[in-house]
Amino acid sequence: MTTNARGPSTRTARTSRTSAQEPSAAALDDTDRKLLALLAEDATRTYAELGKLLFLSAPAVHERARRLKREGVIKATVAALDAAKLNRPLLAFVHVDTTSWAVTRQLLALQELSDVEEIHTVTGESAMLLKVRTRDTQSLEQLLARIHAIEGFTGTRSYIALTTYLERGPSSNL
Amino acid sequence: MTTNARGPSTRTARTSRTSAQEPSAAALDDTDRKLLALLAEDATRTYAELGKLLFLSAPAVHERARRLKREGVIKATVAALDAAKLNRPLLAFVHVDTTSWAVTRQLLALQELSDVEEIHTVTGESAMLLKVRTRDTQSLEQLLARIHAIEGFTGTRSYIALTTYLERGPSSNL
DNA sequence: CTTGAAATCTTATTGGT
DNA sequence: ACCAATAAGATTTCAAG
């Protein structure tokens, strides 16, 4: 009988149907979450390196990664670009107050603009929230002018970011 | 003499010093921007495939990608995770009104929480803006309670996202 | 799941145009 | 600056325990 240094009773939570998860939520064990955290930080690591960090073999890591991609937990592997280096140092959050929800469709046309990073409908006094990144204040003004050209909203309020202390994607809890 | 189908006079804007760019901005030509857009969308493509799309050879693409990483335009290559699959379906933007800037330091401790995705100081009536993603409204309430435990702020206003129509990172203009 | 190994593909480099 | 070809390395897949 061989002693297993990395835990003989590693239960896989995936196979246990103890609690019915929400429809869109995936069943993940601690190793999955640790792997996701590592890949969310740097996806260029080799499976051998990941295996070392996770105390697993390379093929095992590969299989997990494949499953997570297939299940959609990993949506994509993308390059994270530096906005400042792309001549977009000005980050702003724009609240758009609309009178009717019909205006929403008009605002969706803004996703064509590369200045616009996020478009959400939100609760509260404003109906929509935009995260935009422009070259300078003039570019921001042009964008606001374009929004103002659309009929059916009360106005906009812009919050310009002075310093960004943290900016990352969704991370797994562990 | 051979006819070059992909444009014989492809000027490289990199070598021309026509306009003094801002210190942190990198000099990029159209091919660079197109490459960045492709990598920002899907970084798992092979250099051969990228070469096809850019009408370049694999080594040429590789050299450009290497330079862009070295210059910091490409900060990292990361896995984009699905927040809903990670049991974080609730997205909210929290405006924090503070009386003094000294409170900023306290709020920076929040970056330890995996719920918090972004922390900015902003102009306008509120001093700080947080982008948070929680499992449910109760988790959001706990987070807000933690913020309220800090002294020296007027209050918070939360905007809960109902639908996210667009969410992407910084993209290159072309 | 692990180990080991083989096949395939990608990446990195060299020299040449 | 790009291309072609080579060399090196990684990923992926398979088999056996």
mmCIF file of C-alpha atoms (C1' of nucleotides) in Angstrom:
data_model
loop_
_atom_site.group_PDB
_atom_site.id
_atom_site.type_symbol
_atom_site.label_atom_id
_atom_site.label_comp_id
_atom_site.label_asym_id
_atom_site.label_seq_id
_atom_site.Cartn_x
_atom_site.Cartn_y
_atom_site.Cartn_z
ATOM 1 C CA MET A 1 0.000 0.000 0.000
ATOM 2 C CA THR A 2 1.418 3.355 -1.018
ATOM 3 C CA THR A 3 0.938 6.517 0.961
ATOM 4 C CA ASN A 4 -0.545 9.283 -1.099
ATOM 5 C CA ALA A 5 0.992 12.590 -0.097
ATOM 6 C CA ARG A 6 -1.616 14.742 -1.723
ATOM 7 C CA GLY A 7 -4.643 13.528 0.111
ATOM 8 C CA PRO A 8 -6.153 10.076 -0.322
ATOM 9 C CA SER A 9 -9.709 11.207 0.184
ATOM 10 C CA THR A 10 -9.991 14.043 -2.308
ATOM 11 C CA ARG A 11 -13.710 14.078 -2.827
ATOM 12 C CA THR A 12 -14.916 15.427 -6.128
ATOM 13 C CA ALA A 13 -17.898 17.636 -5.454
ATOM 14 C CA ARG A 14 -18.845 17.304 -9.099
ATOM 15 C CA THR A 15 -20.309 13.864 -8.790
ATOM 16 C CA SER A 16 -22.311 14.531 -5.656
ATOM 17 C CA ARG A 17 -25.804 15.816 -6.235
ATOM 18 C CA THR A 18 -26.217 17.091 -2.701
ATOM 19 C CA SER A 19 -27.624 20.506 -3.590
ATOM 20 C CA ALA A 20 -29.419 21.484 -6.759
ATOM 21 C CA GLN A 21 -27.364 24.291 -8.243
ATOM 22 C CA GLU A 22 -28.917 27.117 -10.211
ATOM 23 C CA PRO A 23 -29.456 26.244 -13.844
ATOM 24 C CA SER A 24 -26.611 28.349 -15.232
ATOM 25 C CA ALA A 25 -24.125 27.676 -12.455
ATOM 26 C CA ALA A 26 -21.489 25.019 -13.018
ATOM 27 C CA ALA A 27 -20.429 22.436 -10.479
ATOM 28 C CA LEU A 28 -16.846 23.200 -9.505
ATOM 29 C CA ASP A 29 -14.537 21.727 -6.949
ATOM 30 C CA ASP A 30 -11.646 23.520 -5.268
ATOM 31 C CA THR A 31 -9.138 22.394 -7.864
ATOM 32 C CA ASP A 32 -11.334 23.793 -10.613
ATOM 33 C CA ARG A 33 -11.557 27.112 -8.861
ATOM 34 C CA LYS A 34 -7.834 27.272 -8.280
ATOM 35 C CA LEU A 35 -7.223 26.425 -11.909
ATOM 36 C CA LEU A 36 -9.654 29.114 -13.031
ATOM 37 C CA ALA A 37 -7.960 31.673 -10.831
ATOM 38 C CA LEU A 38 -4.588 30.782 -12.331
ATOM 39 C CA LEU A 39 -5.872 30.931 -15.902
ATOM 40 C CA ALA A 40 -7.683 34.205 -15.258
ATOM 41 C CA GLU A 41 -4.359 35.633 -14.140
ATOM 42 C CA ASP A 42 -2.170 34.189 -16.886
ATOM 43 C CA ALA A 43 -3.395 31.770 -19.503
ATOM 44 C CA THR A 44 0.010 31.322 -21.145
ATOM 45 C CA ARG A 45 1.255 28.884 -18.511
ATOM 46 C CA THR A 46 1.961 25.358 -19.682
ATOM 47 C CA TYR A 47 -0.101 22.486 -18.374
ATOM 48 C CA ALA A 48 3.017 21.062 -16.790
ATOM 49 C CA GLU A 49 3.500 24.270 -14.808
ATOM 50 C CA LEU A 50 -0.155 24.383 -13.837
ATOM 51 C CA GLY A 51 0.080 20.774 -12.783
ATOM 52 C CA LYS A 52 2.921 21.617 -10.421
ATOM 53 C CA LEU A 53 0.913 24.398 -8.819
ATOM 54 C CA LEU A 54 -2.165 22.202 -8.505
ATOM 55 C CA PHE A 55 -0.342 18.992 -7.551
ATOM 56 C CA LEU A 56 -1.735 17.293 -10.621
ATOM 57 C CA SER A 57 -0.374 15.785 -13.791
ATOM 58 C CA ALA A 58 -0.414 17.714 -17.037
ATOM 59 C CA PRO A 59 -3.061 15.528 -18.703
ATOM 60 C CA ALA A 60 -5.333 15.910 -15.693
ATOM 61 C CA VAL A 61 -5.048 19.689 -15.859
ATOM 62 C CA HIS A 62 -5.689 19.586 -19.561
ATOM 63 C CA GLU A 63 -8.842 17.570 -19.135
ATOM 64 C CA ARG A 64 -10.165 19.975 -16.532
ATOM 65 C CA ALA A 65 -9.418 22.969 -18.691
ATOM 66 C CA ARG A 66 -11.124 21.333 -21.630
ATOM 67 C CA ARG A 67 -14.206 20.600 -19.595
ATOM 68 C CA LEU A 68 -14.361 24.135 -18.229
ATOM 69 C CA LYS A 69 -14.198 25.513 -21.737
ATOM 70 C CA ARG A 70 -16.824 23.124 -22.988
ATOM 71 C CA GLU A 71 -19.140 24.031 -20.117
ATOM 72 C CA GLY A 72 -18.659 27.707 -20.868
ATOM 73 C CA VAL A 73 -17.101 28.610 -17.540
ATOM 74 C CA ILE A 74 -14.125 29.767 -19.570
ATOM 75 C CA LYS A 75 -15.770 31.862 -22.241
ATOM 76 C CA ALA A 76 -12.605 32.674 -24.143
ATOM 77 C CA THR A 77 -8.899 33.284 -23.881
ATOM 78 C CA VAL A 78 -8.166 36.872 -24.747
ATOM 79 C CA ALA A 79 -5.348 39.391 -24.767
ATOM 80 C CA ALA A 80 -5.712 42.101 -22.122
ATOM 81 C CA LEU A 81 -4.733 45.406 -23.689
ATOM 82 C CA ASP A 82 -3.424 48.555 -22.023
ATOM 83 C CA ALA A 83 -5.914 51.325 -22.690
ATOM 84 C CA ALA A 84 -3.366 54.083 -22.136
ATOM 85 C CA LYS A 85 -1.012 52.580 -24.700
ATOM 86 C CA LEU A 86 -3.905 52.564 -27.156
ATOM 87 C CA ASN A 87 -4.397 56.306 -26.731
ATOM 88 C CA ARG A 88 -7.404 55.906 -24.470
ATOM 89 C CA PRO A 89 -6.369 57.265 -21.090
ATOM 90 C CA LEU A 90 -9.755 58.758 -20.215
ATOM 91 C CA LEU A 91 -12.139 56.360 -18.477
ATOM 92 C CA ALA A 92 -15.678 57.493 -17.733
ATOM 93 C CA PHE A 93 -18.954 56.034 -16.512
ATOM 94 C CA VAL A 94 -21.979 57.641 -18.123
ATOM 95 C CA HIS A 95 -25.427 57.363 -16.586
ATOM 96 C CA VAL A 96 -28.178 57.879 -19.133
ATOM 97 C CA ASP A 97 -31.631 58.871 -17.878
ATOM 98 C CA THR A 98 -34.333 57.848 -20.313
ATOM 99 C CA THR A 99 -38.052 58.542 -20.313
ATOM 100 C CA SER A 100 -39.001 55.296 -22.004
ATOM 101 C CA TRP A 101 -37.404 51.931 -22.452
ATOM 102 C CA ALA A 102 -37.779 52.263 -26.192
ATOM 103 C CA VAL A 103 -34.660 54.378 -26.186
ATOM 104 C CA THR A 104 -32.647 51.344 -25.177
ATOM 105 C CA ARG A 105 -32.594 50.071 -28.731
ATOM 106 C CA GLN A 106 -31.081 53.329 -29.933
ATOM 107 C CA LEU A 107 -28.310 53.154 -27.382
ATOM 108 C CA LEU A 108 -27.389 49.662 -28.414
ATOM 109 C CA ALA A 109 -26.125 51.119 -31.663
ATOM 110 C CA LEU A 110 -23.330 52.647 -29.597
ATOM 111 C CA GLN A 111 -21.629 49.282 -29.265
ATOM 112 C CA GLU A 112 -20.272 49.849 -32.734
ATOM 113 C CA LEU A 113 -18.063 52.569 -31.290
ATOM 114 C CA SER A 114 -14.792 51.230 -29.975
ATOM 115 C CA ASP A 115 -14.906 53.888 -27.265
ATOM 116 C CA VAL A 116 -17.761 52.058 -25.580
ATOM 117 C CA GLU A 117 -16.739 49.115 -23.431
ATOM 118 C CA GLU A 118 -19.884 48.311 -21.516
ATOM 119 C CA ILE A 119 -23.623 48.908 -21.860
ATOM 120 C CA HIS A 120 -25.999 47.919 -19.067
ATOM 121 C CA THR A 121 -29.587 48.629 -18.129
ATOM 122 C CA VAL A 122 -29.680 49.350 -14.419
ATOM 123 C CA THR A 123 -32.029 50.034 -11.559
ATOM 124 C CA GLY A 124 -32.159 53.416 -9.874
ATOM 125 C CA GLU A 125 -32.820 56.869 -11.228
ATOM 126 C CA SER A 126 -30.888 56.272 -14.448
ATOM 127 C CA ALA A 127 -31.982 53.626 -16.896
ATOM 128 C CA MET A 128 -28.683 52.852 -18.571
ATOM 129 C CA LEU A 129 -25.048 52.818 -17.621
ATOM 130 C CA LEU A 130 -22.143 53.066 -20.024
ATOM 131 C CA LYS A 131 -18.474 52.479 -19.442
ATOM 132 C CA VAL A 132 -16.504 54.365 -22.040
ATOM 133 C CA ARG A 133 -12.835 54.968 -22.726
ATOM 134 C CA THR A 134 -11.814 57.875 -24.890
ATOM 135 C CA ARG A 135 -8.680 59.613 -26.066
ATOM 136 C CA ASP A 136 -9.498 62.905 -24.350
ATOM 137 C CA THR A 137 -12.310 65.070 -23.072
ATOM 138 C CA GLN A 138 -13.163 66.198 -26.571
ATOM 139 C CA SER A 139 -13.785 62.638 -27.683
ATOM 140 C CA LEU A 140 -15.958 62.142 -24.643
ATOM 141 C CA GLU A 141 -17.892 65.272 -25.511
ATOM 142 C CA GLN A 142 -18.468 63.972 -29.027
ATOM 143 C CA LEU A 143 -19.769 60.734 -27.621
ATOM 144 C CA LEU A 144 -22.117 62.585 -25.271
ATOM 145 C CA ALA A 145 -23.293 64.731 -28.165
ATOM 146 C CA ARG A 146 -24.170 61.605 -30.053
ATOM 147 C CA ILE A 147 -26.190 60.334 -27.113
ATOM 148 C CA HIS A 148 -27.955 63.653 -26.774
ATOM 149 C CA ALA A 149 -28.971 63.447 -30.429
ATOM 150 C CA ILE A 150 -31.233 60.543 -29.488
ATOM 151 C CA GLU A 151 -34.709 61.596 -28.405
ATOM 152 C CA GLY A 152 -36.486 60.444 -25.310
ATOM 153 C CA PHE A 153 -34.140 60.852 -22.376
ATOM 154 C CA THR A 154 -33.786 63.311 -19.551
ATOM 155 C CA GLY A 155 -30.043 63.716 -19.592
ATOM 156 C CA THR A 156 -26.690 62.181 -18.779
ATOM 157 C CA ARG A 157 -24.332 62.279 -15.826
ATOM 158 C CA SER A 158 -20.694 61.439 -16.344
ATOM 159 C CA TYR A 159 -18.209 60.253 -13.769
ATOM 160 C CA ILE A 160 -14.633 60.517 -14.940
ATOM 161 C CA ALA A 161 -12.202 58.117 -13.357
ATOM 162 C CA LEU A 162 -9.251 59.838 -11.720
ATOM 163 C CA THR A 163 -7.382 56.756 -10.603
ATOM 164 C CA THR A 164 -8.117 53.098 -11.155
ATOM 165 C CA TYR A 165 -6.990 51.047 -8.186
ATOM 166 C CA LEU A 166 -8.396 47.730 -9.288
ATOM 167 C CA GLU A 167 -9.721 46.382 -12.551
ATOM 168 C CA ARG A 168 -10.120 42.696 -13.228
ATOM 169 C CA GLY A 169 -12.583 40.203 -14.604
ATOM 170 C CA PRO A 170 -14.826 37.827 -12.684
ATOM 171 C CA SER A 171 -12.782 35.675 -10.329
ATOM 172 C CA SER A 172 -13.587 32.420 -8.637
ATOM 173 C CA ASN A 173 -14.192 32.669 -4.942
ATOM 174 C CA LEU A 174 -11.355 30.539 -3.631
ATOM 175 C CA MET B 1 9.048 41.864 -61.150
ATOM 176 C CA THR B 2 6.328 40.324 -59.084
ATOM 177 C CA THR B 3 3.018 41.963 -58.396
ATOM 178 C CA ASN B 4 2.311 42.193 -54.696
ATOM 179 C CA ALA B 5 -1.374 41.638 -54.035
ATOM 180 C CA ARG B 6 -1.257 42.939 -50.504
ATOM 181 C CA GLY B 7 -0.197 46.458 -51.217
ATOM 182 C CA PRO B 8 3.298 47.395 -52.284
ATOM 183 C CA SER B 9 3.335 50.691 -50.419
ATOM 184 C CA THR B 10 2.379 49.643 -46.939
ATOM 185 C CA ARG B 11 3.733 52.554 -44.992
ATOM 186 C CA THR B 12 4.769 51.824 -41.451
ATOM 187 C CA ALA B 13 3.657 54.647 -39.239
ATOM 188 C CA ARG B 14 6.056 53.416 -36.602
ATOM 189 C CA THR B 15 9.157 54.802 -38.215
ATOM 190 C CA SER B 16 7.695 58.214 -39.037
ATOM 191 C CA ARG B 17 8.036 60.799 -36.312
ATOM 192 C CA THR B 18 5.404 63.098 -37.750
ATOM 193 C CA SER B 19 3.548 63.720 -34.486
ATOM 194 C CA ALA B 20 4.945 63.443 -30.991
ATOM 195 C CA GLN B 21 2.754 60.861 -29.267
ATOM 196 C CA GLU B 22 1.923 61.035 -25.614
ATOM 197 C CA PRO B 23 4.578 59.473 -23.401
ATOM 198 C CA SER B 24 2.638 56.332 -22.537
ATOM 199 C CA ALA B 25 1.058 55.822 -25.943
ATOM 200 C CA ALA B 26 2.666 53.287 -28.239
ATOM 201 C CA ALA B 27 3.266 53.815 -31.940
ATOM 202 C CA LEU B 28 1.006 51.402 -33.802
ATOM 203 C CA ASP B 29 0.284 50.919 -37.471
ATOM 204 C CA ASP B 30 -2.896 49.484 -38.935
ATOM 205 C CA THR B 31 -1.569 45.937 -38.929
ATOM 206 C CA ASP B 32 -0.747 46.217 -35.244
ATOM 207 C CA ARG B 33 -4.248 47.432 -34.458
ATOM 208 C CA LYS B 34 -5.841 44.686 -36.492
ATOM 209 C CA LEU B 35 -3.651 42.134 -34.750
ATOM 210 C CA LEU B 36 -4.561 43.530 -31.341
ATOM 211 C CA ALA B 37 -8.242 43.388 -32.190
ATOM 212 C CA LEU B 38 -7.894 39.746 -33.203
ATOM 213 C CA LEU B 39 -5.962 38.819 -30.075
ATOM 214 C CA ALA B 40 -8.375 40.698 -27.833
ATOM 215 C CA GLU B 41 -11.155 38.609 -29.323
ATOM 216 C CA ASP B 42 -9.412 35.232 -29.260
ATOM 217 C CA ALA B 43 -5.820 34.742 -28.236
ATOM 218 C CA THR B 44 -5.785 31.008 -28.929
ATOM 219 C CA ARG B 45 -5.381 31.465 -32.665
ATOM 220 C CA THR B 46 -2.147 30.210 -34.133
ATOM 221 C CA TYR B 47 0.311 32.607 -35.718
ATOM 222 C CA ALA B 48 -0.261 30.838 -39.017
ATOM 223 C CA GLU B 49 -3.974 31.586 -38.809
ATOM 224 C CA LEU B 50 -3.353 35.172 -37.776
ATOM 225 C CA GLY B 51 -0.943 35.466 -40.666
ATOM 226 C CA LYS B 52 -3.651 34.430 -43.089
ATOM 227 C CA LEU B 53 -6.036 37.046 -41.725
ATOM 228 C CA LEU B 54 -3.368 39.736 -41.798
ATOM 229 C CA PHE B 55 -1.743 38.673 -45.082
ATOM 230 C CA LEU B 56 1.534 38.051 -43.285
ATOM 231 C CA SER B 57 3.751 35.108 -42.511
ATOM 232 C CA ALA B 58 3.677 33.417 -39.145
ATOM 233 C CA PRO B 59 7.081 34.708 -38.028
ATOM 234 C CA ALA B 60 6.128 38.258 -38.950
ATOM 235 C CA VAL B 61 3.014 38.026 -36.818
ATOM 236 C CA HIS B 62 5.002 36.480 -34.046
ATOM 237 C CA GLU B 63 7.512 39.309 -34.058
ATOM 238 C CA ARG B 64 4.780 41.910 -33.873
ATOM 239 C CA ALA B 65 3.034 40.111 -31.031
ATOM 240 C CA ARG B 66 6.304 39.847 -29.161
ATOM 241 C CA ARG B 67 7.003 43.542 -29.558
ATOM 242 C CA LEU B 68 3.483 44.465 -28.444
ATOM 243 C CA LYS B 69 3.913 42.367 -25.318
ATOM 244 C CA ARG B 70 7.320 43.832 -24.619
ATOM 245 C CA GLU B 71 5.999 47.355 -25.003
ATOM 246 C CA GLY B 72 3.164 46.567 -22.631
ATOM 247 C CA VAL B 73 0.370 47.140 -25.113
ATOM 248 C CA ILE B 74 -0.610 43.547 -24.437
ATOM 249 C CA LYS B 75 -0.562 43.407 -20.658
ATOM 250 C CA ALA B 76 -1.387 39.730 -20.373
ATOM 251 C CA THR B 77 -3.215 36.806 -21.905
ATOM 252 C CA VAL B 78 -6.016 35.733 -19.631
ATOM 253 C CA ALA B 79 -9.008 33.431 -19.490
ATOM 254 C CA ALA B 80 -12.335 35.255 -19.615
ATOM 255 C CA LEU B 81 -14.668 33.610 -17.135
ATOM 256 C CA ASP B 82 -18.445 33.510 -17.098
ATOM 257 C CA ALA B 83 -19.634 35.217 -13.931
ATOM 258 C CA ALA B 84 -22.990 33.461 -13.958
ATOM 259 C CA LYS B 85 -21.328 30.057 -14.107
ATOM 260 C CA LEU B 86 -19.243 31.065 -11.096
ATOM 261 C CA ASN B 87 -22.366 31.764 -9.078
ATOM 262 C CA ARG B 88 -22.092 35.515 -9.437
ATOM 263 C CA PRO B 89 -25.096 36.570 -11.473
ATOM 264 C CA LEU B 90 -25.644 39.883 -9.704
ATOM 265 C CA LEU B 91 -23.689 42.810 -11.136
ATOM 266 C CA ALA B 92 -23.832 46.174 -9.384
ATOM 267 C CA PHE B 93 -22.133 49.537 -9.535
ATOM 268 C CA VAL B 94 -21.742 51.143 -6.130
ATOM 269 C CA HIS B 95 -21.121 54.865 -5.755
ATOM 270 C CA VAL B 96 -19.486 55.692 -2.458
ATOM 271 C CA ASP B 97 -19.771 59.258 -1.171
ATOM 272 C CA THR B 98 -16.943 60.122 1.173
ATOM 273 C CA THR B 99 -16.324 63.204 3.245
ATOM 274 C CA SER B 100 -12.539 63.010 3.031
ATOM 275 C CA TRP B 101 -10.054 61.412 0.723
ATOM 276 C CA ALA B 102 -8.492 59.612 3.634
ATOM 277 C CA VAL B 103 -11.250 57.039 3.388
ATOM 278 C CA THR B 104 -9.840 55.932 0.058
ATOM 279 C CA ARG B 105 -7.184 53.888 1.770
ATOM 280 C CA GLN B 106 -9.792 51.984 3.734
ATOM 281 C CA LEU B 107 -11.737 51.121 0.619
ATOM 282 C CA LEU B 108 -8.650 49.747 -1.072
ATOM 283 C CA ALA B 109 -8.777 46.895 1.403
ATOM 284 C CA LEU B 110 -11.885 45.757 -0.441
ATOM 285 C CA GLN B 111 -9.793 44.517 -3.324
ATOM 286 C CA GLU B 112 -9.128 41.433 -1.259
ATOM 287 C CA LEU B 113 -12.740 40.454 -1.755
ATOM 288 C CA SER B 114 -13.306 38.490 -4.920
ATOM 289 C CA ASP B 115 -16.693 40.130 -5.227
ATOM 290 C CA VAL B 116 -15.052 43.427 -6.094
ATOM 291 C CA GLU B 117 -13.946 43.742 -9.686
ATOM 292 C CA GLU B 118 -13.146 47.424 -10.004
ATOM 293 C CA ILE B 119 -12.268 50.330 -7.719
ATOM 294 C CA HIS B 120 -11.971 53.854 -9.101
ATOM 295 C CA THR B 121 -11.839 57.339 -7.704
ATOM 296 C CA VAL B 122 -14.107 59.514 -9.792
ATOM 297 C CA THR B 123 -15.241 63.087 -10.289
ATOM 298 C CA GLY B 124 -18.767 64.170 -9.499
ATOM 299 C CA GLU B 125 -20.805 63.958 -6.311
ATOM 300 C CA SER B 126 -19.451 60.561 -5.337
ATOM 301 C CA ALA B 127 -15.798 60.053 -4.638
ATOM 302 C CA MET B 128 -15.429 56.386 -5.439
ATOM 303 C CA LEU B 129 -17.012 53.937 -7.772
ATOM 304 C CA LEU B 130 -17.031 50.172 -7.328
ATOM 305 C CA LYS B 131 -17.994 47.474 -9.735
ATOM 306 C CA VAL B 132 -19.001 44.393 -7.806
ATOM 307 C CA ARG B 133 -20.357 40.979 -8.688
ATOM 308 C CA THR B 134 -22.097 38.946 -6.028
ATOM 309 C CA ARG B 135 -24.020 35.727 -5.720
ATOM 310 C CA ASP B 136 -27.257 37.392 -4.672
ATOM 311 C CA THR B 137 -28.730 40.463 -3.033
ATOM 312 C CA GLN B 138 -27.778 39.190 0.406
ATOM 313 C CA SER B 139 -24.125 39.055 -0.522
ATOM 314 C CA LEU B 140 -24.402 42.569 -1.903
ATOM 315 C CA GLU B 141 -25.969 43.691 1.337
ATOM 316 C CA GLN B 142 -23.106 42.177 3.302
ATOM 317 C CA LEU B 143 -20.648 44.016 1.110
ATOM 318 C CA LEU B 144 -22.488 47.292 1.603
ATOM 319 C CA ALA B 145 -22.556 46.666 5.339
ATOM 320 C CA ARG B 146 -18.822 46.299 5.278
ATOM 321 C CA ILE B 147 -18.454 49.613 3.481
ATOM 322 C CA HIS B 148 -20.810 51.308 5.923
ATOM 323 C CA ALA B 149 -18.641 50.094 8.770
ATOM 324 C CA ILE B 150 -15.936 52.461 7.557
ATOM 325 C CA GLU B 151 -16.195 55.957 9.014
ATOM 326 C CA GLY B 152 -16.114 59.149 7.046
ATOM 327 C CA PHE B 153 -18.549 58.842 4.192
ATOM 328 C CA THR B 154 -21.993 60.156 3.474
ATOM 329 C CA GLY B 155 -23.488 57.040 2.010
ATOM 330 C CA THR B 156 -23.691 54.707 -0.973
ATOM 331 C CA ARG B 157 -25.901 54.432 -4.022
ATOM 332 C CA SER B 158 -26.123 51.114 -5.809
ATOM 333 C CA TYR B 159 -27.148 50.509 -9.385
ATOM 334 C CA ILE B 160 -27.966 46.900 -10.081
ATOM 335 C CA ALA B 161 -27.496 45.748 -13.652
ATOM 336 C CA LEU B 162 -30.635 44.252 -15.152
ATOM 337 C CA THR B 163 -29.207 43.308 -18.521
ATOM 338 C CA THR B 164 -25.682 43.569 -19.846
ATOM 339 C CA TYR B 165 -25.721 44.284 -23.556
ATOM 340 C CA LEU B 166 -22.010 44.803 -24.024
ATOM 341 C CA GLU B 167 -18.964 44.031 -21.934
ATOM 342 C CA ARG B 168 -15.481 43.931 -23.346
ATOM 343 C CA GLY B 169 -11.998 45.181 -22.666
ATOM 344 C CA PRO B 170 -10.189 48.085 -24.282
ATOM 345 C CA SER B 171 -10.168 47.703 -28.040
ATOM 346 C CA SER B 172 -8.018 49.277 -30.690
ATOM 347 C CA ASN B 173 -9.740 51.862 -32.799
ATOM 348 C CA LEU B 174 -9.507 50.274 -36.234
ATOM 349 C "C1'" DC C 1 -6.148 9.965 -11.778
ATOM 350 C "C1'" DT C 2 -1.163 8.872 -12.852
ATOM 351 C "C1'" DT C 3 2.865 7.648 -15.512
ATOM 352 C "C1'" DG C 4 5.139 7.200 -19.833
ATOM 353 C "C1'" DA C 5 5.589 7.780 -24.537
ATOM 354 C "C1'" DA C 6 4.492 8.874 -29.317
ATOM 355 C "C1'" DA C 7 2.431 11.985 -32.857
ATOM 356 C "C1'" DT C 8 1.143 16.482 -34.096
ATOM 357 C "C1'" DC C 9 1.376 21.120 -33.956
ATOM 358 C "C1'" DT C 10 3.190 25.449 -32.580
ATOM 359 C "C1'" DT C 11 6.754 28.358 -31.503
ATOM 360 C "C1'" DA C 12 11.420 30.276 -31.929
ATOM 361 C "C1'" DT C 13 15.488 30.925 -34.679
ATOM 362 C "C1'" DT C 14 18.425 31.250 -38.498
ATOM 363 C "C1'" DG C 15 19.813 32.840 -42.918
ATOM 364 C "C1'" DG C 16 18.381 34.947 -47.124
ATOM 365 C "C1'" DT C 17 15.758 38.176 -50.268
ATOM 366 C "C1'" DA D 1 10.650 44.364 -42.805
ATOM 367 C "C1'" DC D 2 9.206 40.031 -44.479
ATOM 368 C "C1'" DC D 3 9.728 35.130 -46.103
ATOM 369 C "C1'" DA D 4 11.234 30.219 -46.037
ATOM 370 C "C1'" DA D 5 13.064 26.442 -43.744
ATOM 371 C "C1'" DT D 6 14.853 24.411 -39.839
ATOM 372 C "C1'" DA D 7 15.178 23.203 -34.897
ATOM 373 C "C1'" DA D 8 13.303 23.071 -30.542
ATOM 374 C "C1'" DG D 9 9.596 22.705 -27.527
ATOM 375 C "C1'" DA D 10 4.776 22.155 -26.127
ATOM 376 C "C1'" DT D 11 0.368 20.216 -26.490
ATOM 377 C "C1'" DT D 12 -2.462 16.540 -27.280
ATOM 378 C "C1'" DT D 13 -3.633 11.827 -27.450
ATOM 379 C "C1'" DC D 14 -3.042 7.124 -26.419
ATOM 380 C "C1'" DA D 15 -1.915 3.041 -23.631
ATOM 381 C "C1'" DA D 16 -1.329 0.660 -19.239
ATOM 382 C "C1'" DG D 17 -1.522 0.503 -14.163
#
